[in-house]
mmCIF file of C-alpha atoms in Angstrom:
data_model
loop_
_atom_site.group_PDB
_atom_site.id
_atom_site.type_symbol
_atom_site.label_atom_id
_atom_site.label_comp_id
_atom_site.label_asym_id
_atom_site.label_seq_id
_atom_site.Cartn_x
_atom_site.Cartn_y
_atom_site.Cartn_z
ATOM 1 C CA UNK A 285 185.519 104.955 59.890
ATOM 2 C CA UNK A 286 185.763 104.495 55.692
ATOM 3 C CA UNK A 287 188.173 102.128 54.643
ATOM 4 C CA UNK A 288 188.088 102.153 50.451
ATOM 5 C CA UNK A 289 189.918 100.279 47.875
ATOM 6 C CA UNK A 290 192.633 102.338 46.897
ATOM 7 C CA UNK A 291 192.980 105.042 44.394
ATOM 8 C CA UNK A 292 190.500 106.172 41.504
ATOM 9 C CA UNK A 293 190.715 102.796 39.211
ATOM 10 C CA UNK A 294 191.382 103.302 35.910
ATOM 11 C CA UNK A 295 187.679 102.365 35.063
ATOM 12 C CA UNK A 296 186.037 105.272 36.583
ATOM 13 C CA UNK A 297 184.683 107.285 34.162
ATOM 14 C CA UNK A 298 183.221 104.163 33.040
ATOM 15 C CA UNK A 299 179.096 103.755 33.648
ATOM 16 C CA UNK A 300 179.098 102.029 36.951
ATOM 17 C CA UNK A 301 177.161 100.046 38.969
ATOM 18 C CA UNK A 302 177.676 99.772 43.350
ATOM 19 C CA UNK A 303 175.920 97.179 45.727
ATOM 20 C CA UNK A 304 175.214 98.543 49.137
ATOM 21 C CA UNK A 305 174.334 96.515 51.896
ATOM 22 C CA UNK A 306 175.312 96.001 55.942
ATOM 23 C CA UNK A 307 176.093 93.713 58.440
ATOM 24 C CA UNK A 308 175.956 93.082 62.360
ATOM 25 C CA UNK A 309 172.747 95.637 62.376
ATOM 26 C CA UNK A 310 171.085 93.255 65.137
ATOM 27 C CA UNK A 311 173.612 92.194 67.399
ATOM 28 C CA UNK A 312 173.866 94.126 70.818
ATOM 29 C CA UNK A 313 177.865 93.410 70.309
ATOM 30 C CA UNK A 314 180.547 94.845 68.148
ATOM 31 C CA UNK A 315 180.943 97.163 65.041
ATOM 32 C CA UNK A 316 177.713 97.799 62.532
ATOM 33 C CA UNK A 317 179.561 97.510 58.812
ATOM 34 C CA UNK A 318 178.341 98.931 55.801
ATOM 35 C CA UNK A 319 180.058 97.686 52.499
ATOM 36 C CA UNK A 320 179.516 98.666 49.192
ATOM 37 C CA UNK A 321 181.276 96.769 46.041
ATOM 38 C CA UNK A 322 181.275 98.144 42.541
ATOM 39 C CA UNK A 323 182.501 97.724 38.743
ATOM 40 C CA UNK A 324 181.740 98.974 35.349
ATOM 41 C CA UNK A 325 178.003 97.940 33.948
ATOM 42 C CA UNK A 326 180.070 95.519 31.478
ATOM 43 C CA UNK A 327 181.088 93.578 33.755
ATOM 44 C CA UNK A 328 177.722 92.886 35.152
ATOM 45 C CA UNK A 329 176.881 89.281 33.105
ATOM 46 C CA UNK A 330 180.616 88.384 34.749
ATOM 47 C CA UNK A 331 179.893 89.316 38.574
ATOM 48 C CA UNK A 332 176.881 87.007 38.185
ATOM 49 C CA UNK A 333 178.848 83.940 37.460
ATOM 50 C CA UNK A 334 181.319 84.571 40.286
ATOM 51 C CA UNK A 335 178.690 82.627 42.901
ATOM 52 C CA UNK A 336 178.200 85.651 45.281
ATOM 53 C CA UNK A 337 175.217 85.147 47.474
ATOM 54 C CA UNK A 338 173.597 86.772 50.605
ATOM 55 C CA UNK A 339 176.968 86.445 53.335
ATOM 56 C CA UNK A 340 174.336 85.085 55.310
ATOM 57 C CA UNK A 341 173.808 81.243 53.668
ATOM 58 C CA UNK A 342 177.714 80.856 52.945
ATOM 59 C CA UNK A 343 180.192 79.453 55.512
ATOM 60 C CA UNK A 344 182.904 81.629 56.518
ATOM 61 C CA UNK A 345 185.597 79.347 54.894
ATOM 62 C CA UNK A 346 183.501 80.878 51.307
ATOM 63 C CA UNK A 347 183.168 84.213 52.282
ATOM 64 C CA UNK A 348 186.746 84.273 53.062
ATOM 65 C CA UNK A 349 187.818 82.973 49.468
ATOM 66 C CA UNK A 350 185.060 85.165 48.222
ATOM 67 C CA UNK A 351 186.091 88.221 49.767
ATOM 68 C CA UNK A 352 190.030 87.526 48.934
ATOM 69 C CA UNK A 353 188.721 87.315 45.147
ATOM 70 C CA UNK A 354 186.576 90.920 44.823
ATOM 71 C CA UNK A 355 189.783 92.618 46.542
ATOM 72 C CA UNK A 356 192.127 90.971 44.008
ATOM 73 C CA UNK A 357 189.749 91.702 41.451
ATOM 74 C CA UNK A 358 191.000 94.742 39.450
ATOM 75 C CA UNK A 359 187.703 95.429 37.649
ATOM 76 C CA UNK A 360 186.342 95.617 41.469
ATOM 77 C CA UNK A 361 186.076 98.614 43.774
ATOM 78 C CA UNK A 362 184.760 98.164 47.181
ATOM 79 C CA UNK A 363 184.351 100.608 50.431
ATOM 80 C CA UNK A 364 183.183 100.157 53.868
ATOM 81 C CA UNK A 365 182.502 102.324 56.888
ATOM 82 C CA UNK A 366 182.838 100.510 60.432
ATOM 83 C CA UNK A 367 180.504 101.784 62.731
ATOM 84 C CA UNK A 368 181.811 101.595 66.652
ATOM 85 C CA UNK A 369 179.349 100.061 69.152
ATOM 86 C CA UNK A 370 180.192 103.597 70.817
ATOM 87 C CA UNK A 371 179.220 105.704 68.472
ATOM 88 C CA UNK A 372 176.139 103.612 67.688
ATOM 89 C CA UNK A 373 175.560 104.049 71.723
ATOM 90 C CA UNK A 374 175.800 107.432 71.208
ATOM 91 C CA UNK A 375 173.670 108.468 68.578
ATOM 92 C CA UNK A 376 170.822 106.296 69.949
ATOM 93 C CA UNK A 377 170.842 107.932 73.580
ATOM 94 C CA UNK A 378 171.889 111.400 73.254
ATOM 95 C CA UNK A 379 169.437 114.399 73.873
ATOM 96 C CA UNK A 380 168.603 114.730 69.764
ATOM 97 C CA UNK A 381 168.321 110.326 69.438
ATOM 98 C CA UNK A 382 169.142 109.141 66.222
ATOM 99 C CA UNK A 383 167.382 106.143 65.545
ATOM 100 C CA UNK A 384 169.190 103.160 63.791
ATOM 101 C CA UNK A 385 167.323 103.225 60.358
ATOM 102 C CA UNK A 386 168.974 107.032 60.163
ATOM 103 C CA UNK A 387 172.372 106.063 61.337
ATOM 104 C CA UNK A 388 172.319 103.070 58.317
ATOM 105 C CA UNK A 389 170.770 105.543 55.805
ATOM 106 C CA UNK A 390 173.607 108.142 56.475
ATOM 107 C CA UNK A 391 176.533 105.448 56.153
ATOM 108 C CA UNK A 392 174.987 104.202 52.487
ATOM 109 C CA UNK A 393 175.518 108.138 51.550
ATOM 110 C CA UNK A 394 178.599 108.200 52.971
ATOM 111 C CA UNK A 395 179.568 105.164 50.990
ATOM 112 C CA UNK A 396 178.049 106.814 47.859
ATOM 113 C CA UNK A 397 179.633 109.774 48.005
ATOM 114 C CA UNK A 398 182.871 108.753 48.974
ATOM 115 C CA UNK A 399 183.260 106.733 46.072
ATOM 116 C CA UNK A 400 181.842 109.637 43.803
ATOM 117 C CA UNK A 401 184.791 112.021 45.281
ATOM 118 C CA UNK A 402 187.124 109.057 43.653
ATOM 119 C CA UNK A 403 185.660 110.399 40.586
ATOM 120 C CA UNK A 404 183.678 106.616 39.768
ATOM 121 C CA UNK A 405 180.866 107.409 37.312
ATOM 122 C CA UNK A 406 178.088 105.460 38.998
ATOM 123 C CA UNK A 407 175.298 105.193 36.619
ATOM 124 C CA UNK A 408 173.260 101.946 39.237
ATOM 125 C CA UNK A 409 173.153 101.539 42.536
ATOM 126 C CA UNK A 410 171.146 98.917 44.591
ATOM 127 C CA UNK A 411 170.693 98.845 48.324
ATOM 128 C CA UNK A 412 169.248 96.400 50.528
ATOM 129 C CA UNK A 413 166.575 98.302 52.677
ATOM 130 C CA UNK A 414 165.982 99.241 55.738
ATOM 131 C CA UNK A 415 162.566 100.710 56.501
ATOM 132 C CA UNK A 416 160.521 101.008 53.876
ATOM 133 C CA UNK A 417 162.177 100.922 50.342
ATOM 134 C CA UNK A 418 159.762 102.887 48.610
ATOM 135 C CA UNK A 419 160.262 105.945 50.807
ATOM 136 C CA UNK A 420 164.643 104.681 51.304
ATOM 137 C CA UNK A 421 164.840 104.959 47.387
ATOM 138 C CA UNK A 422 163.181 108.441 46.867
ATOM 139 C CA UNK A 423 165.505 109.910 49.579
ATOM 140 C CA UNK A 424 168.662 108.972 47.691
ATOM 141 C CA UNK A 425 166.975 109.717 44.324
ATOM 142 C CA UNK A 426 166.147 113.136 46.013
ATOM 143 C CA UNK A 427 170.427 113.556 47.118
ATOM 144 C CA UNK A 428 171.654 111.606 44.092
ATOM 145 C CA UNK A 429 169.336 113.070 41.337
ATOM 146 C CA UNK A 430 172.047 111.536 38.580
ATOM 147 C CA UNK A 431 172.025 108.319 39.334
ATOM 148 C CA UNK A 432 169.301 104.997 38.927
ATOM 149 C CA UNK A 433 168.333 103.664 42.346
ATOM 150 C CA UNK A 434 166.764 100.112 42.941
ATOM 151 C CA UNK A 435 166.129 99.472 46.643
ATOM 152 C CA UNK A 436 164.224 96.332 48.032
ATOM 153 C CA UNK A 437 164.381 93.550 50.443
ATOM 154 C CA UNK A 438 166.483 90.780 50.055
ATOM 155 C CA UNK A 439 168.662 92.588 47.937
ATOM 156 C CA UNK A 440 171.519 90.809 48.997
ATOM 157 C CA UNK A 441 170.100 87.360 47.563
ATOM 158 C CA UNK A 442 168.267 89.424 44.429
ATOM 159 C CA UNK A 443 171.412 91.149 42.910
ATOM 160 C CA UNK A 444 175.111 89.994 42.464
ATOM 161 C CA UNK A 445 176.964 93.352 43.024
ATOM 162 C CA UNK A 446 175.282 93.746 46.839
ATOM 163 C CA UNK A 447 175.968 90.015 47.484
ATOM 164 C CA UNK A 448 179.454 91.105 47.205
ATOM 165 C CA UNK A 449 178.801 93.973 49.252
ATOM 166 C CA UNK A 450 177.401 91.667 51.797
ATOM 167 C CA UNK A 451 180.476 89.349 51.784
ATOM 168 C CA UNK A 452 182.829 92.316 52.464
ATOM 169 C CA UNK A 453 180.647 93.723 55.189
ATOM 170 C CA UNK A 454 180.093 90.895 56.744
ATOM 171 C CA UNK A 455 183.937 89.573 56.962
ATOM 172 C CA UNK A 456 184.875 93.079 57.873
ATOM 173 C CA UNK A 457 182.488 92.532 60.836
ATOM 174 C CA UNK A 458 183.518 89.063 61.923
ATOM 175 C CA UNK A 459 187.352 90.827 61.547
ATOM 176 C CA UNK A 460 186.992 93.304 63.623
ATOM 177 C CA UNK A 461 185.026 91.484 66.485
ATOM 178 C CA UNK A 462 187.803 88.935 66.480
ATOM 179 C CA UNK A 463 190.362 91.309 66.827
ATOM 180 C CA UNK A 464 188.517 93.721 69.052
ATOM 181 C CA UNK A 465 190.914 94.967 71.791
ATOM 182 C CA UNK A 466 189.541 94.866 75.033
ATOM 183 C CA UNK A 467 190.099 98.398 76.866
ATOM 184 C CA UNK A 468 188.959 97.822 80.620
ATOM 185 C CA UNK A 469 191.705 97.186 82.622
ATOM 186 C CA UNK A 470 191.038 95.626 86.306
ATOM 187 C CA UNK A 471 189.339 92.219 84.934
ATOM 188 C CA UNK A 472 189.844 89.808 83.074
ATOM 189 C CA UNK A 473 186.971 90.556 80.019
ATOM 190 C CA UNK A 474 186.780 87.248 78.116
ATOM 191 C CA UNK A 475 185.872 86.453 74.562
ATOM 192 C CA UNK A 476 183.720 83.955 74.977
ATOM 193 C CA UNK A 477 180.641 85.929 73.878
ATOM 194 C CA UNK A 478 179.052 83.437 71.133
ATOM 195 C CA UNK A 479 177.297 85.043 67.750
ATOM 196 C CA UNK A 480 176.921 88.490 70.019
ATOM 197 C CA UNK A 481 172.746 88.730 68.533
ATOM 198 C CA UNK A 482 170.078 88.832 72.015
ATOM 199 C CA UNK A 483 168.882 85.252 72.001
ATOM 200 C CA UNK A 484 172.506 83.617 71.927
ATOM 201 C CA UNK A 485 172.896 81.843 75.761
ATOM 202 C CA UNK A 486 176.267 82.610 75.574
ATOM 203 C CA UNK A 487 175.964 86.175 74.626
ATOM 204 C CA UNK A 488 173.496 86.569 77.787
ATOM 205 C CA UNK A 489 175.616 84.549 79.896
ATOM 206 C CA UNK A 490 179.201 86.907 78.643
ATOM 207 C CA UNK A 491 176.638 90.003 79.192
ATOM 208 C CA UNK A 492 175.433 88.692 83.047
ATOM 209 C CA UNK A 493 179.029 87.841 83.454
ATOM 210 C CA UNK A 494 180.803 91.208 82.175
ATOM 211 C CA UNK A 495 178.106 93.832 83.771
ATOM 212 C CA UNK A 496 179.378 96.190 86.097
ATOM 213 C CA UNK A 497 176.917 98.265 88.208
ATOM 214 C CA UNK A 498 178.649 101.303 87.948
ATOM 215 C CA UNK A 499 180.272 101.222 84.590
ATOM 216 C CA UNK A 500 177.803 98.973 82.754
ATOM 217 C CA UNK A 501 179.520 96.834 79.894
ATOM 218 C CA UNK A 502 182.855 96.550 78.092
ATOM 219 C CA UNK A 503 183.272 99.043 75.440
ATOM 220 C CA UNK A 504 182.384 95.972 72.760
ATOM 221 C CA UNK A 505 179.134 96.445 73.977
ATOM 222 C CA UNK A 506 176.428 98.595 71.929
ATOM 223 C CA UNK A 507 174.589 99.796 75.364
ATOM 224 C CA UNK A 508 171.701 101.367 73.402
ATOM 225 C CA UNK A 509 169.866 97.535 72.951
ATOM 226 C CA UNK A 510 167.268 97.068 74.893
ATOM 227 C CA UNK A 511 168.943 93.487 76.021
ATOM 228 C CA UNK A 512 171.118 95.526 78.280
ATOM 229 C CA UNK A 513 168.164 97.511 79.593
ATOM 230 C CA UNK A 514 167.511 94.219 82.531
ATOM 231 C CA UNK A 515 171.130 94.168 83.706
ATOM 232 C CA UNK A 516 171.108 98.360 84.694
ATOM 233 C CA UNK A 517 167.606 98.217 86.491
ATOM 234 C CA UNK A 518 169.028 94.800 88.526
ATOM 235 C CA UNK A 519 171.544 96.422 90.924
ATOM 236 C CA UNK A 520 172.636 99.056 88.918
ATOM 237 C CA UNK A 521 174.264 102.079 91.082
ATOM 238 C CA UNK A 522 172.469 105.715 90.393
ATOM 239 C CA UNK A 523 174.750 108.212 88.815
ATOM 240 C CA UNK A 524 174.223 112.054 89.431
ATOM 241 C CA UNK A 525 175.329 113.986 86.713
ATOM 242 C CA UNK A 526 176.296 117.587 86.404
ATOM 243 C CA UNK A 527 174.336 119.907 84.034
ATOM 244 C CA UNK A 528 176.219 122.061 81.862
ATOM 245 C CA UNK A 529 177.828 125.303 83.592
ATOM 246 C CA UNK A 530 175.749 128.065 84.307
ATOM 247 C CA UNK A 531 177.477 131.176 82.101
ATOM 248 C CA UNK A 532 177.080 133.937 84.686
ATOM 249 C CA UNK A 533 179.174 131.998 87.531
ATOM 250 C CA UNK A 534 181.574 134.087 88.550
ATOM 251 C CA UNK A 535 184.871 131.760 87.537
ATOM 252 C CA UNK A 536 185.754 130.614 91.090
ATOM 253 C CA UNK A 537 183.117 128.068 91.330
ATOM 254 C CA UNK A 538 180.080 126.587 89.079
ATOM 255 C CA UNK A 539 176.961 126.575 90.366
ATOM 256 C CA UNK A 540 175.292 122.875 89.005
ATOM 257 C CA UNK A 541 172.291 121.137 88.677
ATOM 258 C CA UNK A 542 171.148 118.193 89.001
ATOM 259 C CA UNK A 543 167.933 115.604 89.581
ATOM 260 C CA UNK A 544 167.273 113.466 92.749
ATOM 261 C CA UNK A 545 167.602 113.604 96.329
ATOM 262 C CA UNK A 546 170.693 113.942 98.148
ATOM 263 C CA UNK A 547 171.736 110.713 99.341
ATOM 264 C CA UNK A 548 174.238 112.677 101.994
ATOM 265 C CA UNK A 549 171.199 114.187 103.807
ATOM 266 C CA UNK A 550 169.844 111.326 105.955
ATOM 267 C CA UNK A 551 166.767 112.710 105.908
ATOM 268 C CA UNK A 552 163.514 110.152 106.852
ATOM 269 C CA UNK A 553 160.412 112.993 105.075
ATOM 270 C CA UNK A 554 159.329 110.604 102.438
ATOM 271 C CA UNK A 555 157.578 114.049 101.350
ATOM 272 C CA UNK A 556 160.942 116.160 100.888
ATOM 273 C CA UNK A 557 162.329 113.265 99.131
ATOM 274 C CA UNK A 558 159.689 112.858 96.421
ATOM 275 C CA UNK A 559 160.025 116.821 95.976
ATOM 276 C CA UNK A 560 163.738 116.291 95.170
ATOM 277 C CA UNK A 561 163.462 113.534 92.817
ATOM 278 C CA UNK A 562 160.472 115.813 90.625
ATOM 279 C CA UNK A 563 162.364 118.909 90.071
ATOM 280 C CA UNK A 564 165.912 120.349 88.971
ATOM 281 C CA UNK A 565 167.796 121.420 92.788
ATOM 282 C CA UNK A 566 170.090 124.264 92.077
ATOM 283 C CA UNK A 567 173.051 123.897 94.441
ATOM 284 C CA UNK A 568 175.607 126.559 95.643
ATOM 285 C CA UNK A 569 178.664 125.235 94.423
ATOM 286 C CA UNK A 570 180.305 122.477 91.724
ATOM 287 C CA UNK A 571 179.446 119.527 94.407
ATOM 288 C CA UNK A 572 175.972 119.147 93.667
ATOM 289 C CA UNK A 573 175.558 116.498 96.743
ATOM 290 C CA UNK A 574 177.301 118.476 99.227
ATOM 291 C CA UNK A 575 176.172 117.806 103.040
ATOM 292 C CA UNK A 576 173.306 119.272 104.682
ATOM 293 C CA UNK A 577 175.057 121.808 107.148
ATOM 294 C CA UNK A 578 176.479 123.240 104.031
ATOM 295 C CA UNK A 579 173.628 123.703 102.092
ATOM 296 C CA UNK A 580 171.362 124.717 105.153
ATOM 297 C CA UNK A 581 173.631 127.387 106.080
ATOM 298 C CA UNK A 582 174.186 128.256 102.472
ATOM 299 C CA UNK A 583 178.150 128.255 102.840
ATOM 300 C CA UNK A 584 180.026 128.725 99.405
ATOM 301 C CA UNK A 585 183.141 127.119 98.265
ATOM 302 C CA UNK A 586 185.881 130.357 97.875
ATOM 303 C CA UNK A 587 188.500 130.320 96.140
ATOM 304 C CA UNK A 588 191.487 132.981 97.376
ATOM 305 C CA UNK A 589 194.045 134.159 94.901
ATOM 306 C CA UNK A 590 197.071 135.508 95.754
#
């Protein structure tokens, strides 16, 4: 989701310069934000003296005032794009993975073009890396051929414009944590989940406390981390999930797929077992663990039209 200051500012066609940087990348809870600030190259020597610095080394009281001035500020454009823990989740486990270097370098685009489509003549950009920023800058030099890219480490201490960047991402992030609305219904899901990052004790203890063997975490929860790994291999419950429909069922029933033995059987061969769990079982019908006696006799689910 792109939030963006609003409307093309009267600057644009000005030679610009942007800051790009993120926040919440390590935490195994809540949103990953990318911001991006920028303002004409004039007002460069200006931005310096406004004491932004890396979000990281200023207390949230600062970043607050901070981040109230660059959104007052009408030589000032800023952007950012929240990133669900969901969608993070997503991208990290489906069948084509995504890895989280990939999901950050696609949100800076998005940022840079989105503020391009406001028609913003950006002339500088500088990013604060991820990966290596050698290879990071000659992929947006490669998609942004018109425009000068610095990116290195630190950038958020290094360069004014993406310490502002860093001060809206990162209050963006602390924003929508606080106000995150807890969706699961049937328990009482408390807050009390400390910075959110792996080695907090009170983000393990909220994560031992709000597991759920069946459902696995609160929707807050980015389940992609390896910190969440432990709690599904420690009394997790095995899920059996259908494969996609087979085309040339006839449209009465679907015949599915699926991986593992069948629970329902009762069956002691240790063998037969082990033969189930290493290979796809095609079943007859759309209940992939139906009983033995119907599978044995190979009995069909009908369905009778009148």
């Amino acid at each position: 989701m792109v939030t963006a200051s609003s409307g093309a500012p009267s600057w644009a066609q000005e030679s610009c310069l942007m800051g790009i940087d993120e926040a919440g990348r390590g935490p195994v809870l809540g949103p990953m934000v990318y911001g991006c600030a920028f303002c004409p190259l004039d007002q460069k020597e200006r931005i310096s003296s406004l004491q932004f610095a890396d979000s990281k080394v200023l207390t949230e009281a600062k970043r607050d005032e901070l981040y109230a001035s660059i959104l007052a500020d009408s030589s000032m454009g800023w952007a950012v794009d929240v990133i669900d823990p969901r969608d993070l989740s997503a991208q990290m486990l489906c069948r084509e993975r995504r890895s989280l270097n990939m999901i950050s370098f696609e949100s800076a685009m998005g940022l840079i073009r989105s503020t391009l489509s406001l028609g913003v003549s950006l002339a500088e950009v500088f990013v604060d890396t991820v990966g290596d920023p050698a290879k990071y800058e000659a992929s947006l030099t490669e998609r942004f051929p018109g425009i000068k890219f610095t990116v290195s480490k630190k950038a958020d201490s290094l360069f004014p414009i993406v310490s502002a960047a860093s001060i809206i991402a990162k209050v963006t992030r602390d924003k929508a944590l606080r106000e995150w609305v807890m969706e699961e219904t049937g328990k009482d899901v408390g807050r009390s989940f400390g910075s959110g990052y792996p080695g907090d004790p009170e983000t393990k203890s909220w994560l031992e406390q709000n597991s759920n063997p069946v459902f696995g975490f609160p929707s807050v929860v980015r389940f992609s981390w390896a910190t969440c790994k432990p709690y599904f291999t420690k009394g997790g419950v095995d899920i059996f999930w259908l494969a996609s429909p087979i085309s040339t069922c006839p449209p009465d029933f679907v015949s599915c797929k699926y991986v593992g033995s069948d629970p329902l059987d009762g069956s002691d061969d240790d063998e037969e077992t082990e033969r189930r769990k290493s290979k796809i079982v095609e079943t007859e019908s759309c209940a992939p663990l139906r009983h033995s006696f119907f599978r044995s006799r190979q009995l069909q689910q009908v369905t009778t039209r009148l």
